[in-house]
Coordinates of C-alpha atoms in Angstrom, one line a residue:
M68 CA -85.8 -122.1 3.5
P69 CA -85.4 -118.3 3.8
V70 CA -82.6 -117.2 6.2
T71 CA -81.9 -113.8 7.7
I72 CA -78.5 -113.0 9.2
G73 CA -77.8 -109.9 11.2
V74 CA -74.6 -108.1 10.3
P75 CA -73.0 -105.0 11.7
A76 CA -72.4 -103.0 8.5
R77 CA -73.2 -102.8 4.9
P78 CA -70.6 -104.0 2.3
Q79 CA -68.4 -101.2 1.1
S80 CA -68.4 -102.6 -2.4
L81 CA -69.7 -105.8 -4.0
D82 CA -66.5 -106.0 -6.0
P83 CA -64.2 -107.8 -3.6
S84 CA -61.0 -106.7 -5.4
L85 CA -61.7 -103.1 -4.4
T86 CA -62.1 -103.5 -0.6
V87 CA -60.5 -105.0 2.4
D88 CA -63.7 -104.9 4.4
A89 CA -64.9 -108.2 6.1
E90 CA -68.6 -107.4 5.4
S91 CA -67.9 -106.9 1.7
H92 CA -66.1 -110.2 1.5
R93 CA -68.8 -112.0 3.5
S94 CA -71.4 -111.3 0.8
T95 CA -69.2 -111.5 -2.3
R96 CA -67.8 -114.9 -1.4
Q97 CA -71.4 -116.3 -1.8
V98 CA -71.6 -115.0 -5.4
L99 CA -68.0 -115.0 -6.7
E100 CA -65.8 -118.0 -6.5
T101 CA -62.0 -118.3 -6.7
L102 CA -59.7 -120.6 -8.6
L103 CA -58.7 -122.3 -5.4
G104 CA -60.8 -123.1 -2.3
V105 CA -60.0 -123.6 1.3
D106 CA -59.9 -127.0 3.1
H107 CA -62.3 -126.7 6.0
N108 CA -60.1 -128.8 8.3
T109 CA -56.6 -127.5 7.5
G110 CA -57.1 -124.2 5.8
A111 CA -54.9 -125.4 2.9
P112 CA -55.7 -124.5 -0.7
I113 CA -57.7 -127.1 -2.6
P114 CA -59.2 -127.2 -6.2
H115 CA -62.3 -125.1 -6.8
L116 CA -62.9 -123.3 -10.1
A117 CA -59.5 -124.8 -11.0
S118 CA -59.7 -128.6 -11.0
D119 CA -56.0 -128.8 -10.4
W120 CA -52.8 -126.7 -10.7
T121 CA -49.1 -127.1 -11.1
V122 CA -46.1 -124.9 -10.3
T123 CA -42.8 -124.9 -12.1
D124 CA -39.7 -125.8 -10.1
D125 CA -38.5 -122.1 -10.2
G126 CA -41.9 -121.0 -8.9
L127 CA -42.4 -118.5 -11.8
R128 CA -45.3 -120.2 -13.5
Y129 CA -48.6 -121.4 -12.0
T130 CA -50.8 -123.3 -14.4
F131 CA -54.5 -123.9 -13.7
S132 CA -56.8 -126.4 -15.4
L133 CA -60.3 -125.0 -15.2
T134 CA -63.3 -127.0 -14.0
P135 CA -65.4 -127.9 -17.1
D136 CA -68.9 -126.7 -17.9
V137 CA -69.0 -123.8 -15.4
E138 CA -71.1 -120.7 -16.3
F139 CA -71.4 -117.3 -14.7
H140 CA -74.9 -116.2 -13.6
D141 CA -75.2 -114.1 -16.8
G142 CA -74.5 -117.1 -19.0
T143 CA -70.9 -116.4 -19.8
A144 CA -68.8 -119.6 -19.9
L145 CA -65.7 -119.9 -17.6
T146 CA -62.8 -120.0 -20.0
A147 CA -59.1 -119.2 -19.9
E148 CA -59.8 -115.9 -21.6
V149 CA -62.2 -114.8 -18.9
V150 CA -59.7 -115.7 -16.1
A151 CA -57.0 -113.8 -17.9
A152 CA -59.3 -110.8 -18.3
N153 CA -59.9 -110.8 -14.5
F154 CA -56.2 -110.8 -13.7
E155 CA -55.5 -108.1 -16.2
R156 CA -58.3 -106.0 -14.7
W157 CA -56.8 -106.4 -11.2
A158 CA -53.3 -105.7 -12.5
R159 CA -54.4 -102.4 -14.1
L160 CA -56.6 -101.0 -11.3
P161 CA -54.6 -97.6 -11.4
E162 CA -55.7 -97.2 -15.0
L163 CA -59.3 -98.2 -14.3
L164 CA -59.8 -96.2 -11.1
G165 CA -57.4 -93.4 -11.5
Q166 CA -54.5 -92.9 -9.1
D167 CA -56.3 -90.3 -7.0
R168 CA -59.1 -92.7 -6.2
L169 CA -56.8 -95.7 -5.7
D170 CA -54.7 -93.7 -3.2
R171 CA -57.7 -93.1 -1.0
L172 CA -58.3 -96.9 -0.7
P173 CA -56.4 -99.2 1.7
R174 CA -53.7 -101.3 0.2
L175 CA -55.7 -103.8 -1.9
A176 CA -55.1 -107.5 -2.3
F177 CA -53.5 -107.5 -5.7
A178 CA -50.9 -105.0 -4.9
S179 CA -50.1 -106.6 -1.6
V180 CA -49.8 -110.1 -3.0
F181 CA -47.9 -109.2 -6.2
G182 CA -46.0 -106.3 -4.9
G183 CA -47.7 -103.6 -7.0
Y184 CA -49.6 -103.2 -10.2
A185 CA -48.6 -103.8 -13.8
G186 CA -45.8 -101.4 -14.8
D187 CA -44.5 -101.0 -11.2
E188 CA -40.9 -101.9 -10.9
Q189 CA -41.6 -104.1 -7.8
C190 CA -44.6 -105.9 -9.3
R191 CA -44.0 -109.6 -9.6
Y192 CA -46.9 -110.2 -12.0
I193 CA -45.9 -110.4 -15.6
E194 CA -49.0 -111.7 -17.4
C195 CA -51.8 -114.3 -17.3
Q196 CA -51.5 -116.5 -20.4
T197 CA -54.2 -118.5 -22.0
V198 CA -53.0 -122.1 -22.8
G199 CA -56.0 -123.5 -24.7
E200 CA -59.6 -122.9 -23.8
R201 CA -59.5 -124.3 -20.3
T202 CA -55.9 -123.8 -19.2
V203 CA -54.4 -120.6 -17.9
S204 CA -50.9 -119.7 -16.6
L205 CA -49.8 -117.0 -14.2
V206 CA -46.3 -115.8 -15.1
L207 CA -44.2 -114.1 -12.4
S208 CA -40.9 -112.3 -12.4
E209 CA -40.1 -113.7 -8.9
P210 CA -41.6 -116.5 -6.9
I211 CA -44.5 -115.9 -4.5
V212 CA -44.4 -118.8 -2.0
F213 CA -47.9 -118.1 -0.6
L214 CA -49.6 -117.4 -3.9
A215 CA -51.9 -120.5 -3.8
A216 CA -53.1 -119.6 -0.4
A217 CA -53.7 -115.9 -1.4
L218 CA -55.7 -117.0 -4.4
T219 CA -58.3 -118.6 -2.1
S220 CA -59.2 -115.1 -0.6
P221 CA -62.4 -113.2 -1.8
P222 CA -60.5 -110.4 -3.6
F223 CA -59.5 -113.0 -6.2
G224 CA -63.1 -114.0 -6.9
L225 CA -63.7 -114.3 -10.6
S226 CA -66.5 -112.4 -12.3
S227 CA -67.9 -112.2 -15.8
P228 CA -66.3 -109.4 -17.9
D229 CA -69.8 -108.6 -19.3
S230 CA -70.9 -107.5 -15.9
W231 CA -68.3 -104.8 -15.5
A232 CA -69.7 -102.3 -18.0
D233 CA -72.1 -100.4 -15.7
F234 CA -69.4 -100.0 -13.0
D235 CA -66.8 -98.8 -15.6
R236 CA -69.2 -96.3 -17.1
A237 CA -70.2 -94.9 -13.8
L238 CA -66.6 -94.2 -12.6
S239 CA -66.4 -90.8 -14.5
D240 CA -69.5 -89.6 -12.6
T241 CA -68.3 -90.6 -9.2
E242 CA -66.3 -88.6 -6.7
P243 CA -62.7 -89.8 -6.2
G244 CA -63.5 -90.8 -2.6
E245 CA -66.4 -93.0 -3.7
L246 CA -66.9 -96.2 -5.8
P247 CA -69.8 -96.8 -8.1
E248 CA -72.2 -99.6 -7.2
A249 CA -70.9 -102.9 -8.5
R250 CA -72.8 -106.1 -9.0
P251 CA -70.4 -108.4 -10.8
S252 CA -71.8 -111.7 -12.0
G253 CA -70.2 -114.8 -10.4
T254 CA -70.4 -118.6 -10.5
G255 CA -71.3 -119.2 -6.9
P256 CA -74.3 -120.8 -5.2
F257 CA -76.0 -117.4 -4.8
R258 CA -76.9 -114.6 -7.1
W259 CA -77.5 -110.9 -6.3
G260 CA -81.2 -110.7 -5.5
E261 CA -83.8 -107.9 -5.4
T262 CA -84.3 -106.1 -2.1
P263 CA -87.9 -106.0 -1.0
A264 CA -89.2 -102.5 -0.5
D265 CA -90.5 -103.2 3.0
G266 CA -87.8 -105.7 4.0
T267 CA -87.3 -107.3 7.4
G268 CA -84.7 -106.6 10.0
K269 CA -84.1 -103.4 12.0
T270 CA -81.3 -100.9 12.2
D271 CA -82.4 -98.1 14.5
G272 CA -84.8 -99.5 17.0
T273 CA -87.9 -99.1 14.8
D274 CA -89.9 -101.9 13.2
Q275 CA -89.1 -100.8 9.7
S276 CA -85.9 -101.0 7.7
T277 CA -85.0 -99.4 4.4
A278 CA -83.7 -101.1 1.2
E279 CA -80.2 -99.8 2.1
D280 CA -80.2 -101.9 5.2
L281 CA -80.7 -105.2 3.4
L282 CA -78.8 -107.3 0.9
V283 CA -80.6 -110.3 -0.6
L284 CA -78.9 -113.3 -2.0
E285 CA -81.0 -115.7 -4.1
A286 CA -80.0 -119.3 -4.3
D287 CA -78.9 -120.3 -7.8
P288 CA -81.1 -123.3 -8.8
D289 CA -78.6 -124.3 -11.5
Y290 CA -75.5 -124.3 -9.3
R291 CA -73.2 -127.2 -10.3
G292 CA -73.1 -128.6 -6.8
G293 CA -76.9 -128.6 -6.5
P294 CA -79.1 -125.8 -5.1
S295 CA -78.6 -124.6 -1.6
A296 CA -80.9 -125.8 1.1
V297 CA -81.3 -122.2 2.3
G298 CA -82.4 -119.2 0.3
P299 CA -83.0 -116.5 -0.2
V300 CA -80.4 -115.3 2.4
T301 CA -81.0 -111.7 3.6
L302 CA -78.1 -109.8 5.3
S303 CA -79.8 -107.3 7.6
T304 CA -77.6 -104.5 8.8
I305 CA -78.1 -104.0 12.5
T306 CA -75.4 -101.9 14.0
G307 CA -75.9 -102.6 17.7
V308 CA -75.0 -105.9 19.1
Q309 CA -77.8 -105.7 21.8
Q310 CA -80.3 -105.1 19.0
R311 CA -79.0 -108.0 17.1
L312 CA -79.6 -110.1 20.2
R313 CA -83.2 -108.8 20.5
E314 CA -84.0 -109.5 16.9
L315 CA -82.7 -113.1 17.3
R316 CA -84.9 -113.6 20.3
R317 CA -87.9 -112.3 18.4
G318 CA -87.3 -114.7 15.6
R319 CA -86.6 -112.0 13.0
L320 CA -83.0 -113.2 12.7
D321 CA -81.8 -116.8 12.2
A322 CA -78.2 -115.9 13.1
F323 CA -76.0 -112.9 13.8
D324 CA -72.4 -111.9 13.9
Y325 CA -70.5 -110.8 16.2
V326 CA -71.2 -112.0 19.7
S327 CA -69.9 -109.8 22.5
P328 CA -69.2 -110.7 26.1
S329 CA -72.3 -108.7 27.1
T330 CA -74.6 -110.9 24.9
L331 CA -72.9 -114.3 25.6
R332 CA -74.8 -115.1 28.8
P333 CA -78.3 -114.2 27.6
L334 CA -77.6 -116.2 24.4
V335 CA -76.6 -119.3 26.3
Q336 CA -79.5 -118.9 28.7
G337 CA -81.9 -118.7 25.8
G338 CA -80.6 -121.9 24.2
A339 CA -78.9 -120.3 21.2
Q340 CA -75.9 -121.8 19.6
V341 CA -72.7 -119.7 20.0
L342 CA -70.2 -120.9 17.5
Q343 CA -66.7 -119.6 18.1
R344 CA -63.9 -119.2 15.6
D345 CA -60.3 -119.9 16.3
P346 CA -58.4 -116.6 16.9
F347 CA -57.1 -115.3 13.5
S348 CA -57.2 -111.6 13.8
V349 CA -55.4 -108.8 15.6
L350 CA -56.7 -105.6 17.1
Y351 CA -54.2 -102.7 17.3
L352 CA -53.9 -99.1 18.5
G353 CA -52.6 -97.0 15.7
M354 CA -50.2 -94.1 16.5
N355 CA -49.6 -91.4 14.0
T356 CA -45.8 -91.0 13.8
R357 CA -46.1 -87.7 11.9
H358 CA -48.1 -86.1 14.8
P359 CA -46.0 -83.5 16.7
I360 CA -46.5 -85.4 20.0
L361 CA -46.8 -89.0 18.8
G362 CA -43.8 -88.5 16.6
Q363 CA -41.7 -88.8 19.7
L364 CA -40.7 -92.4 20.5
Y365 CA -40.8 -91.8 24.2
V366 CA -44.5 -91.0 24.0
R367 CA -45.3 -94.1 21.9
Q368 CA -43.3 -96.2 24.5
A369 CA -45.3 -94.5 27.3
V370 CA -48.5 -95.5 25.5
A371 CA -47.3 -99.1 25.2
H372 CA -46.7 -99.3 28.9
A373 CA -49.9 -97.5 29.8
V374 CA -52.4 -99.9 28.2
D375 CA -53.3 -103.0 30.3
R376 CA -53.6 -105.3 27.4
R377 CA -54.1 -108.4 29.4
A378 CA -57.1 -106.9 31.3
L379 CA -58.5 -105.6 28.0
A380 CA -58.5 -109.1 26.5
E381 CA -60.0 -110.7 29.5
E382 CA -62.7 -108.2 30.3
Y383 CA -63.9 -107.0 26.9
F384 CA -63.5 -110.0 24.6
L385 CA -64.7 -113.6 24.6
A386 CA -62.9 -116.2 26.7
G387 CA -59.8 -117.5 24.9
S388 CA -58.8 -114.1 23.5
S389 CA -55.3 -113.1 24.5
R390 CA -52.9 -110.1 24.8
A391 CA -51.1 -109.4 21.5
D392 CA -47.4 -108.4 21.3
E393 CA -47.1 -108.9 17.5
F394 CA -49.3 -108.3 14.5
V395 CA -49.2 -111.9 13.3
P396 CA -51.4 -114.4 15.2
P397 CA -49.4 -117.1 17.1
S398 CA -51.0 -119.9 15.0
L399 CA -48.9 -119.0 12.0
G400 CA -45.8 -120.1 13.9
V401 CA -43.5 -117.0 13.4
A402 CA -43.7 -115.5 16.9
H403 CA -40.4 -113.9 18.0
P404 CA -39.2 -115.7 21.2
E405 CA -37.1 -112.7 22.3
L406 CA -39.2 -109.8 21.1
T407 CA -38.9 -106.4 22.7
T408 CA -42.2 -106.1 24.6
Y409 CA -43.8 -103.5 26.9
G410 CA -45.4 -104.7 30.0
Y411 CA -48.2 -102.8 31.8
D412 CA -46.4 -100.2 33.9
A413 CA -48.2 -96.9 34.6
E414 CA -45.3 -95.4 36.5
K415 CA -42.8 -96.2 33.7
A416 CA -45.3 -94.6 31.3
R417 CA -45.4 -91.4 33.3
E418 CA -41.6 -91.2 33.5
L419 CA -41.4 -91.5 29.7
L420 CA -43.9 -88.8 29.2
E421 CA -41.9 -86.6 31.5
L422 CA -38.7 -87.3 29.4
A423 CA -40.7 -86.4 26.2
G424 CA -41.7 -83.1 27.7
Y425 CA -45.4 -83.8 27.3
R426 CA -47.4 -81.0 28.9
G427 CA -51.0 -82.1 28.5
E428 CA -51.5 -81.2 24.9
P429 CA -54.9 -82.7 23.6
L430 CA -54.6 -85.7 21.4
E431 CA -57.3 -86.8 19.0
F432 CA -58.3 -90.4 19.3
L433 CA -60.4 -91.8 16.4
Y434 CA -62.5 -94.9 17.0
P435 CA -65.4 -96.6 15.3
V436 CA -68.9 -96.6 16.7
E437 CA -72.2 -98.4 15.9
T438 CA -70.5 -101.4 14.4
S439 CA -68.7 -104.7 15.2
R440 CA -65.7 -106.1 13.5
P441 CA -64.1 -109.6 13.8
Y442 CA -61.3 -108.0 15.8
L443 CA -63.5 -105.5 17.7
P444 CA -67.0 -106.7 18.6
S445 CA -67.7 -103.8 20.9
P446 CA -65.7 -100.7 20.0
E447 CA -67.2 -98.2 22.5
P448 CA -66.3 -100.0 25.8
V449 CA -62.9 -101.0 24.4
Y450 CA -62.2 -97.4 23.5
A451 CA -63.3 -96.3 27.0
R452 CA -61.0 -98.8 28.7
I453 CA -58.0 -97.7 26.6
A454 CA -58.8 -94.1 27.2
E455 CA -59.0 -94.6 30.9
D456 CA -55.6 -96.3 30.9
L457 CA -54.1 -93.4 28.9
A458 CA -55.7 -90.7 31.0
N459 CA -54.3 -92.5 34.1
V460 CA -50.8 -91.7 33.0
G461 CA -51.6 -88.1 32.2
L462 CA -52.5 -88.1 28.5
V463 CA -55.3 -85.8 27.5
L464 CA -57.5 -87.2 24.8
E465 CA -60.0 -85.7 22.4
P466 CA -62.4 -88.6 21.5
V467 CA -63.4 -88.6 17.8
P468 CA -66.2 -91.2 17.4
V469 CA -67.0 -92.0 13.7
R470 CA -69.7 -94.3 12.5
W471 CA -68.4 -97.1 10.4
E472 CA -71.0 -96.3 7.8
D473 CA -69.7 -92.8 7.6
G474 CA -66.4 -93.8 6.1
Y475 CA -64.3 -94.8 9.1
L476 CA -61.7 -96.7 7.0
D477 CA -61.5 -93.7 4.6
R478 CA -60.5 -91.6 7.6
L479 CA -57.5 -93.9 8.3
T480 CA -56.1 -93.4 4.8
A481 CA -56.5 -89.6 5.0
D482 CA -53.7 -87.4 6.3
T483 CA -55.4 -86.0 9.4
G484 CA -54.3 -84.5 12.7
R485 CA -55.3 -87.6 14.6
A486 CA -52.9 -89.0 17.2
F487 CA -54.5 -92.4 17.8
H488 CA -57.0 -94.8 16.2
L489 CA -58.4 -98.3 16.6
S490 CA -58.2 -100.8 13.8
G491 CA -57.2 -104.4 13.1
R492 CA -56.5 -107.1 10.5
T493 CA -58.6 -110.3 9.9
G494 CA -56.9 -113.3 8.3
E495 CA -58.2 -114.4 4.9
Y496 CA -55.4 -116.8 4.2
R497 CA -52.8 -118.5 6.3
D498 CA -49.6 -116.6 5.8
P499 CA -47.8 -113.9 7.8
H500 CA -47.6 -111.8 4.7
H501 CA -51.3 -111.1 4.8
F502 CA -51.0 -109.4 8.3
L503 CA -47.7 -107.5 7.8
E504 CA -47.3 -106.4 4.2
P505 CA -50.6 -104.4 3.8
L506 CA -49.8 -102.4 6.9
F507 CA -46.0 -102.0 6.7
G508 CA -44.8 -103.2 3.2
S509 CA -44.8 -99.6 1.9
H510 CA -45.2 -96.1 3.2
S511 CA -48.3 -96.1 5.4
T512 CA -50.5 -93.0 5.6
E513 CA -52.4 -94.8 8.3
F514 CA -49.4 -94.6 10.7
G515 CA -47.4 -91.8 8.9
Y516 CA -44.7 -94.5 8.9
S517 CA -42.2 -96.1 6.6
N518 CA -39.2 -98.2 7.6
Q519 CA -37.1 -99.2 4.6
F520 CA -35.6 -102.2 6.4
V521 CA -39.1 -103.6 7.2
V522 CA -40.2 -102.9 3.6
E523 CA -37.2 -104.7 2.1
T524 CA -37.3 -107.6 4.6
L525 CA -41.0 -108.3 3.9
A526 CA -40.3 -108.1 0.2
E527 CA -37.5 -110.6 0.6
A528 CA -39.7 -113.0 2.5
V529 CA -42.1 -113.3 -0.4
S530 CA -39.8 -115.5 -2.4
I531 CA -38.0 -117.5 0.3
R532 CA -39.0 -121.2 0.3
D533 CA -37.0 -122.3 3.3
A534 CA -39.4 -122.0 6.2
E535 CA -36.7 -121.3 8.8
T536 CA -35.1 -118.5 6.8
R537 CA -38.5 -117.0 6.1
T538 CA -39.5 -117.1 9.8
T539 CA -36.2 -115.3 10.6
L540 CA -37.1 -112.5 8.2
Y541 CA -40.6 -112.1 9.8
R542 CA -39.0 -112.0 13.2
R543 CA -36.6 -109.3 12.2
S544 CA -39.5 -107.3 10.9
A545 CA -41.4 -107.8 14.1
E546 CA -38.5 -106.6 16.2
S547 CA -38.1 -103.4 14.1
L548 CA -41.9 -102.7 14.5
A549 CA -41.7 -103.4 18.2
L550 CA -38.9 -100.8 18.5
D551 CA -40.5 -98.2 16.3
L552 CA -44.0 -98.7 17.6
P553 CA -46.1 -97.2 14.7
A554 CA -48.9 -99.2 16.3
L555 CA -49.4 -101.2 19.4
P556 CA -50.9 -104.8 19.0
L557 CA -53.6 -105.1 21.6
V558 CA -55.5 -108.4 21.4
Y559 CA -55.9 -111.6 19.4
P560 CA -59.7 -111.8 19.7
I561 CA -62.0 -114.8 19.4
S562 CA -65.1 -114.0 17.4
A563 CA -68.3 -115.9 17.4
V564 CA -71.7 -116.3 15.5
A565 CA -75.0 -116.9 17.3
S566 CA -77.7 -118.9 15.7
G567 CA -81.2 -119.5 16.8
H568 CA -83.5 -122.5 16.8
T569 CA -84.1 -122.5 13.1
L570 CA -80.6 -123.6 12.2
V571 CA -78.8 -126.9 13.0
S572 CA -75.4 -125.5 12.1
Y573 CA -73.6 -122.5 10.7
P574 CA -70.2 -123.0 8.9
T575 CA -67.7 -121.0 11.0
S576 CA -64.2 -120.6 9.7
P577 CA -61.1 -118.7 11.2
V578 CA -60.5 -117.3 7.7
L579 CA -64.2 -116.4 7.4
D580 CA -64.7 -118.9 4.5
E581 CA -68.3 -119.2 5.5
R582 CA -70.5 -120.1 2.5
F583 CA -74.2 -119.9 3.2
D584 CA -74.9 -123.0 1.1
R585 CA -73.3 -125.0 4.0
I586 CA -75.8 -123.7 6.5
V587 CA -78.0 -126.6 7.7
P588 CA -81.6 -125.6 8.6
V589 CA -83.7 -127.6 11.1
D590 CA -85.7 -129.3 8.4
Q591 CA -82.6 -131.0 6.9
T592 CA -80.9 -134.0 8.5
G593 CA -77.4 -133.2 7.3
P594 CA -75.2 -131.0 5.2
R595 CA -76.0 -130.9 1.5
R596 CA -72.4 -132.0 0.7

């Protein structure tokens, strides 16, 4: 059965190792599979392309036995050599991409998990050894206690080395701020399909869409678990949430992400399913500590008191969303019980601005438009509410709306004159490291911020096996971040998918492990497996 899903943005890249974008990972996890999978009930790592794995007592060697008789879509066999080639490619991304191009990207998964790239002093990755045809060992210089969980995430999806050639050749002809098109060959239940010239779906209020608006995934008839009950699956980029609602009602979509409060009532009234995910993301207000005004702690403290985060969560996010005081969602169990927090207090904010000597200088506020993210289903009204709160205490803002498709994330890694920006983190595996290290584990251009104590504390936590000690380290980091305020956590949002009458179920997951072969259409009595 063909299925069309409305999504808010195109993938930034179809090579998941080169992006942190949720839309890139939504599509690539259908095609590329990881050594370890995710248990749907617990979120714990389970066998996938690796049939089992062992870890030495010192935590320095992970050995994986590969599932037999697996082939990539291009016919290449899954072997230990292929796995080793993937890890070596990720470990040497600076050599492949060039440092200038790499510096313009957010902190990528390999560097975050392993501490850096091959040759870096802080990199914990030594090598990926082949031990026979179907056994491979990851050798580390220091333990990484969350490594199994991290290897379930899309950036560690394996691809056939034969499918890298076109991308590698095109790098020399691509501007440093761009990435060539990549279509790596995977082992998953779907292959990259051909986009029809006159596709379906809408992006701008017209009845036509262009090839750039669509991504087609063809079901692999030879997939080892049996062919998917749905396919082809078309991802149709429709930037506006109200338009996604209209297209679902018209029957042009079978499902869409992300539901906003403004679309919830009409969806329920129309009999659509609204499938909520457990909260596992954080929205934050970034503050540029290198800005001449925001560089003053009093100003950042004033901002923290000025924003009514509780009202923001209750009025602009789905029910169950909550105010955030930390960057790590509460479900990971490391919340600081005595954290320095900033309650909503407009008068206190005005006093702090007076102490800082603020005199109405204009402050650029960068925010995304024409998109939805797991942590920000409706950017425009959220920005407007925050801007109103800040203006109420006397801050003068210059709004800088940027379409997501026009490189919003790229603007966050550029050294610009912005004072504020909106962004967030979405969990892809269950560990605090995933939320903290990519943001604060090294110097951050996004915030103009580096705290050596935080950097060293997060690095120490990587190898600590004792849960209590590790929690203490994360709480120390959280307190330092709360005192420095390079960013203000705003909301732990609940996100949701809407599906119409053509689907029985859609496989929601808090870590977005939502494979389309687990979609159940109306003409099927139950899941395929």
